[in-house]
Coordinates of C-alpha atoms and ligand atoms in Angstrom, one line a residue:
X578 CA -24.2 78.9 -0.7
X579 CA -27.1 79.6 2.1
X580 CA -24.1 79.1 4.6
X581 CA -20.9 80.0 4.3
X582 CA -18.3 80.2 7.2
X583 CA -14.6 81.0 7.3
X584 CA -12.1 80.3 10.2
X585 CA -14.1 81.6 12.7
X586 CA -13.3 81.5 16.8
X587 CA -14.8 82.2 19.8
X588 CA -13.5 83.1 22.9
X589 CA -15.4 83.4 26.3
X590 CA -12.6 85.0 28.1
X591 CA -9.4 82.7 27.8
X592 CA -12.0 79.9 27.1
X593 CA -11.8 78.7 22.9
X594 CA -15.1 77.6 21.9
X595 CA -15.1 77.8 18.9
X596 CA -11.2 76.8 17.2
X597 CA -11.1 77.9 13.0
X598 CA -14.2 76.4 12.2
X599 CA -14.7 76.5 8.5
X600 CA -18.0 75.1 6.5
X601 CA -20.1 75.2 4.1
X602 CA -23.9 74.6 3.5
X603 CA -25.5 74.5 0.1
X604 CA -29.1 75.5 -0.9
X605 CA -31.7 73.3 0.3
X606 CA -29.3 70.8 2.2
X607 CA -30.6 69.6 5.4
X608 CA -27.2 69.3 7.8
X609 CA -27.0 68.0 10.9
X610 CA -24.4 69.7 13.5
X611 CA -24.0 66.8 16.0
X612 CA -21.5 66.9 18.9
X613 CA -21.8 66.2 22.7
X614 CA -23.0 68.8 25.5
X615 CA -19.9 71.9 25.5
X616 CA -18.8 71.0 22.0
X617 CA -19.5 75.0 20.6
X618 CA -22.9 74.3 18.6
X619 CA -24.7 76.9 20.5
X620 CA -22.1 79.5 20.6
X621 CA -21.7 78.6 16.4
X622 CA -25.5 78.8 16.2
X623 CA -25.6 82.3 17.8
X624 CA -22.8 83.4 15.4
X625 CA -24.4 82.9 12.8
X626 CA -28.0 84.5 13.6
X627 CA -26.0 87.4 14.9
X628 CA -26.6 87.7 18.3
X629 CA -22.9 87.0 18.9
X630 CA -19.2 88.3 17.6
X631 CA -17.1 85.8 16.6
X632 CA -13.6 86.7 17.7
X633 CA -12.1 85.8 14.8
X634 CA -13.1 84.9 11.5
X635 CA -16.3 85.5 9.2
X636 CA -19.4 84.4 7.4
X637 CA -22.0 84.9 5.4
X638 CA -25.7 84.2 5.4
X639 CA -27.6 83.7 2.4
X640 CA -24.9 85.9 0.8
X641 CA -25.1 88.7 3.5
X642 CA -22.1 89.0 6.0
X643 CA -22.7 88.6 9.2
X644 CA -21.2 91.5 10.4
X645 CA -22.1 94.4 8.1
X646 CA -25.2 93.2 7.1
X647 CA -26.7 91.6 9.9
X648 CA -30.1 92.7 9.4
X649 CA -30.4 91.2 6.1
X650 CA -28.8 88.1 7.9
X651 CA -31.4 88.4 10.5
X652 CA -34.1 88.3 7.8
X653 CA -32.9 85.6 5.7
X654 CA -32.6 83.2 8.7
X655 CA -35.4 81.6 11.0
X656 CA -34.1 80.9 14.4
X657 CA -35.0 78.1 16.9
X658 CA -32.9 78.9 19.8
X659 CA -31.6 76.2 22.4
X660 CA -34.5 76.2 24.9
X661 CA -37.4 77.9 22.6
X662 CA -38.3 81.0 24.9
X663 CA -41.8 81.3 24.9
X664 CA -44.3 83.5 26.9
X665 CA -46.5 81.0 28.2
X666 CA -49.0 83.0 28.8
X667 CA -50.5 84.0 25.6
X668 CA -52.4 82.0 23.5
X669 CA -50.9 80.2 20.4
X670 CA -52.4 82.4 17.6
X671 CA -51.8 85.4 19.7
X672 CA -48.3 84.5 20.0
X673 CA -47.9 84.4 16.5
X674 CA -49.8 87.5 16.0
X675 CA -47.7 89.4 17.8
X676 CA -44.3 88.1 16.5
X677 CA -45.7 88.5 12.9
X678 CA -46.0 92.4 13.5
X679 CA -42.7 93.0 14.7
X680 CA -41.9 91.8 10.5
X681 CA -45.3 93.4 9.2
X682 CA -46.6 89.8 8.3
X683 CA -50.0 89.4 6.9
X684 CA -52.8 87.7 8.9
X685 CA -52.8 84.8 6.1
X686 CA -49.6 83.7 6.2
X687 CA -49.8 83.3 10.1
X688 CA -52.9 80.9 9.2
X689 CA -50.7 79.7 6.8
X690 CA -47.7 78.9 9.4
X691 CA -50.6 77.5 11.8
X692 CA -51.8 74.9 9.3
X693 CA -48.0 73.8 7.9
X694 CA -47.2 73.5 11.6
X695 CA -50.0 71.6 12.6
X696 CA -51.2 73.8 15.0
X697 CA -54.6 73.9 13.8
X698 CA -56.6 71.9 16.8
X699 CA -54.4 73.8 19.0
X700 CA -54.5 78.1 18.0
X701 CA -56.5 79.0 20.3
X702 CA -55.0 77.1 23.5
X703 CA -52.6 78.8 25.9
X704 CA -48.8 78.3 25.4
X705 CA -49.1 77.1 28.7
X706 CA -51.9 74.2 28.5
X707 CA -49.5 72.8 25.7
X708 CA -47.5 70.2 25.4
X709 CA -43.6 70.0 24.8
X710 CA -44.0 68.8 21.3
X711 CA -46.5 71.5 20.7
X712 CA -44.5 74.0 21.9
X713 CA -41.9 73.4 19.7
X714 CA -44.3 73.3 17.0
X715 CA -45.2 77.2 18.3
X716 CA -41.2 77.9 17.9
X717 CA -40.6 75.7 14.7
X718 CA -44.2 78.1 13.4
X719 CA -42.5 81.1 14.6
X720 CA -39.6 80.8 13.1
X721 CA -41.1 80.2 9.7
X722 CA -43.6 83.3 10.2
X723 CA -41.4 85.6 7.8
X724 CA -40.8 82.9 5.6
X725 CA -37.5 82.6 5.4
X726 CA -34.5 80.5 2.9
X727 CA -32.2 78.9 6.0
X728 CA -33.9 77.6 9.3
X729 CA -31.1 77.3 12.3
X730 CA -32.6 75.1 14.8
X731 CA -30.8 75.0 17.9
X732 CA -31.3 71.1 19.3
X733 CA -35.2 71.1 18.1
X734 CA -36.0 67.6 19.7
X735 CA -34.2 68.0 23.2
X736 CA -36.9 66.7 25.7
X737 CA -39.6 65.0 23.5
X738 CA -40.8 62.0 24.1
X739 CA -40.8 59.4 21.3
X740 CA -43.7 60.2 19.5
X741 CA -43.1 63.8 19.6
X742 CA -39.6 63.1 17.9
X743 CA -41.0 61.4 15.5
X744 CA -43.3 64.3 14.8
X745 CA -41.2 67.1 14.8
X746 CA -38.6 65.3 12.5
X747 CA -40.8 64.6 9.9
X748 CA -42.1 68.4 10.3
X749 CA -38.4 69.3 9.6
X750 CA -37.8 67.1 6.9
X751 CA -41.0 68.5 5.4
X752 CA -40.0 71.8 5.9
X753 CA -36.6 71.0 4.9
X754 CA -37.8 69.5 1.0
X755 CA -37.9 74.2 0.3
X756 CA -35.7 75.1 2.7
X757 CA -31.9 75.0 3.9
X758 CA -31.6 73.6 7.4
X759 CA -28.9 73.6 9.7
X760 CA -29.5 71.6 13.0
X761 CA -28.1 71.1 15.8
X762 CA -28.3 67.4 18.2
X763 CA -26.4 65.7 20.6
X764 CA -28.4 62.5 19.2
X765 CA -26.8 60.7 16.0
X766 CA -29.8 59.0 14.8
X767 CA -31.4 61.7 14.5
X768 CA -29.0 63.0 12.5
X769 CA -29.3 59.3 10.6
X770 CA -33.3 60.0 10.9
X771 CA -33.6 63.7 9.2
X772 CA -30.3 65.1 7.6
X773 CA -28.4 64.4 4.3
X774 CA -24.9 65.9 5.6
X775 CA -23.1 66.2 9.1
X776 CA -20.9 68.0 10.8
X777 CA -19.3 66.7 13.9
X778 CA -18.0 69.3 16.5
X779 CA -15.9 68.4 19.2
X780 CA -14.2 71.1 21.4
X781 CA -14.9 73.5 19.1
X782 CA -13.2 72.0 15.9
X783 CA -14.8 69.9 13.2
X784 CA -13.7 66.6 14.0
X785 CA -15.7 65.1 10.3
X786 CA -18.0 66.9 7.6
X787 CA -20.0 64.1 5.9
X788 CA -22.6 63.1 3.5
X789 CA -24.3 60.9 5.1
X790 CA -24.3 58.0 2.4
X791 CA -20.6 58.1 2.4
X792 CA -20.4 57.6 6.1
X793 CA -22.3 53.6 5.4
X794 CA -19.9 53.6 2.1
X795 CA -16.5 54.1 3.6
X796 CA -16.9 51.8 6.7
X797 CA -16.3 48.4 8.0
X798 CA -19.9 45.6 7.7
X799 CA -21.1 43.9 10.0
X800 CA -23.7 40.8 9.6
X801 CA -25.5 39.7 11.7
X802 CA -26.4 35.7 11.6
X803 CA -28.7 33.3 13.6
X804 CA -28.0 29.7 13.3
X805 CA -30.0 26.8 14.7
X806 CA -27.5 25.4 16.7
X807 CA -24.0 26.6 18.8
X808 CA -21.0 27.2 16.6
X809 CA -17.7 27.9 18.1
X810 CA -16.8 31.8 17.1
X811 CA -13.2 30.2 15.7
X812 CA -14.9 28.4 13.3
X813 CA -16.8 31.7 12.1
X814 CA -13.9 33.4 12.1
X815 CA -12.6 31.0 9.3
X816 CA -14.6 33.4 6.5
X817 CA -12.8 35.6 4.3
X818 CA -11.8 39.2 5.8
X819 CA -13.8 38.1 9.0
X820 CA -12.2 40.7 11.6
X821 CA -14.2 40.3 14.4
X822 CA -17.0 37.6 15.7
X823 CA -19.2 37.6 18.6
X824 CA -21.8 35.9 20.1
X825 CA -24.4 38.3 20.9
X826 CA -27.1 35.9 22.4
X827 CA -28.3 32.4 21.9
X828 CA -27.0 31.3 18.2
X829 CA -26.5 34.7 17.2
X830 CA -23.5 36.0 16.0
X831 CA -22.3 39.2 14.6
X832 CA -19.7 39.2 12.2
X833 CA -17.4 42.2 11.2
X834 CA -15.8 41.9 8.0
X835 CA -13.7 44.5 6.7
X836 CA -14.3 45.0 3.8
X837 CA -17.0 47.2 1.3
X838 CA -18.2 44.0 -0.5
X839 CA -21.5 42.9 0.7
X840 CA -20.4 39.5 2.5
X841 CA -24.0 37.7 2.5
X842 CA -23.9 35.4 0.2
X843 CA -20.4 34.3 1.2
X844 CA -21.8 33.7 4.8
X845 CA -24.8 32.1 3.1
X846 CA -22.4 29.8 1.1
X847 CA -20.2 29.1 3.6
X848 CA -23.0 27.9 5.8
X849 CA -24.2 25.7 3.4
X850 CA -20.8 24.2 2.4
X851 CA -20.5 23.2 6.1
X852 CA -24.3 22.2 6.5
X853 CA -25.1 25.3 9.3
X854 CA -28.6 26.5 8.9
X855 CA -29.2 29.9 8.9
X856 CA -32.4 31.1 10.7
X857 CA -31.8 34.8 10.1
X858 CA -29.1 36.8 7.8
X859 CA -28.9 40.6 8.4
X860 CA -26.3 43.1 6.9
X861 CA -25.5 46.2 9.4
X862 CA -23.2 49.1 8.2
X863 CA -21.4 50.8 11.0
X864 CA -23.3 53.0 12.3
X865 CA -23.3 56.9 13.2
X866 CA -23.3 56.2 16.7
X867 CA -20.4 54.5 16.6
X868 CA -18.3 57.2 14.2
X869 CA -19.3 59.7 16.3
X870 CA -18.0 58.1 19.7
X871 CA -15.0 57.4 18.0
X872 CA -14.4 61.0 16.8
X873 CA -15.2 62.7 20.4
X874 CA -14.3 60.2 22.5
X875 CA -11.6 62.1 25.1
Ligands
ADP2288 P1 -23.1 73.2 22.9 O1 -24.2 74.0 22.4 O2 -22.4 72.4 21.9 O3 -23.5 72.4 24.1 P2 -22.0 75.8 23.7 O4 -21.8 76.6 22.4 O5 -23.2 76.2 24.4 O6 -22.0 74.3 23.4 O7 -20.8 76.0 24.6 C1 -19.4 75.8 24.2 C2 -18.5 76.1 25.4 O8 -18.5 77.5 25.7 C3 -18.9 75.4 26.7 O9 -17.8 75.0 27.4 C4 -19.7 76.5 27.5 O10 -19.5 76.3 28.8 C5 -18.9 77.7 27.0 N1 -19.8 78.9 27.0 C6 -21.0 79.0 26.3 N2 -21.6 80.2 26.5 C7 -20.7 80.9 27.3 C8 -20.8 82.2 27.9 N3 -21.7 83.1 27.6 N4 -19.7 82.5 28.7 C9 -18.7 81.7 29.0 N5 -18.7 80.4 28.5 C10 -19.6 80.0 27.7
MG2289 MG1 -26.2 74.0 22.9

């Protein structure tokens, strides 16, 4: 296991922010830790890099405990922390240059960290000239420096604009195909966009621990359907298992069957048996976004 954690709490003075969390990561899994702003992810991130106590509780590391081995922890791990503390004014590959000596890294791997990060074009600007997306870049390259087996990266796409998501997920997912990675959002597609597991923390308990392709199994369809003319939502509703139907604008409808059995031909047939066209036929699985307002929902 590259994460391991056992019943751990945290308390910030009579406040429980962490309540028995228990999980487990396996090698080379990418796994999102998705909850809304207060939920503990921080505080669980910190834990396990080591720069907090839990209260209660334990885990390892890459096979090191936390606690009595915490500088083996410390090595093992590559940490992006919440708001990626930079010093703005020193110049990308001199950053890098002097984080690499605090480990006693060599000068190539730093190139090598530069060009896997893609911050070739941008080594020899100040921290300061760059841009958000960039500057996580300089974190995300940082943390990599010592090459390490987990990466624990502490909301790494808060306050990017769209392209820059884009960017930075696919530089974790690439990252991600050698490494283990454990990060944190508030944002379920992202989760949907870059993870093969979740965990969802709500006030400080794990509210669901998923694969992410038994999240679309397990739930309820919906299909989406576009005739070429009105039909009254009763008469949809006359389709096998149909729970739920809606007109969601002009002669489109969405549909919410419950049931696991993919319901498009039996819409398609059932349009045809009553002559309705169909202009457009889409199948939807419920999605993260909804789960996850369900599960931490007051
Ligand atoms: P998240 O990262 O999911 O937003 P945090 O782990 O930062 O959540 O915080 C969880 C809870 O613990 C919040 O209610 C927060 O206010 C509280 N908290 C976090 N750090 C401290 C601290 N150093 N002292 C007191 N309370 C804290
Ligand atoms: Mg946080």
């Amino acid at each position: 296991m590259s994460i391991s954690v056992s019943n751990i709490s945290k308390l910030y003075g009579d406040q429980k922010a962490l309540n028995d969390i228990s999980f487990e990561v396996k090698e080379g899994e990418i796994v999102g830790f998705l909850g809304p702003n207060g939920a503990g992810k921080s505080t669980m991130m910190k834990i396990l890099t080591t720069y907090l106590d839990p209260s209660e509780g334990s885990a390892m590391v890459n096979n090191f405990d936390i606690h009595s081995q915490s500088i083996k922890v410390q090595r093992s791990i590559g940490y992006l922390p919440e708001h990626n503390p930079l010093y703005l004014e020193m110049y990308v590959r001199e950053y890098l240059t002097f984080n690499a000596r605090i480990y006693k890294i060599s000068k190539s791997r730093i190139e090598e960290v530069i060009k896997l990060t893609g911050l070739t074009p941008e080594a020899n600007k100040k921290i300061d000239q760059l841009s958000k997306g960039y500057r996580q870049r300089v974190g995300l390259a940082c943390a990599l420096l010592h090459d390490p087996q987990v990466l624990i990266l502490d909301e790494p796409t808060t306050g990017l604009d769209p392209n820059q998501l884009v960017e930075i997920r696919e530089l974790i997912k690439s990252i991600g195909t050698a490494k283990t990675v454990f990060l944190s959002t508030h944002i379920m597609q992202e989760v949907e966009a870059m993870c093969d597991r979740v965990i969802i923390i709500n006030k400080g308990k794990i509210v669901a621990d998923k694969n992410l392709n038994e999240i679309s199994d397990e739930t309820q369809q919906i299909i989406e359907v576009e005739f070429d003319y009105r039909i009254e939502e009763a008469f949809l509703s006359k389709l096998s298992n149909a729970s739920e139907v809606k007109n969601i604008h002009g002669f489109s409808y969405q549909i919410t069957f419950d049931t696991k059995k993919d319901m498009r031909p039996t819409v398609f047939d059932f349009a045809h048996d009553n002559k309705l066209k169909i202009l457009q036929l889409s199948r939807k699985n419920k999605n993260l976004e909804s789960i996850f307002r369900e599960l931490t929902n007051p």
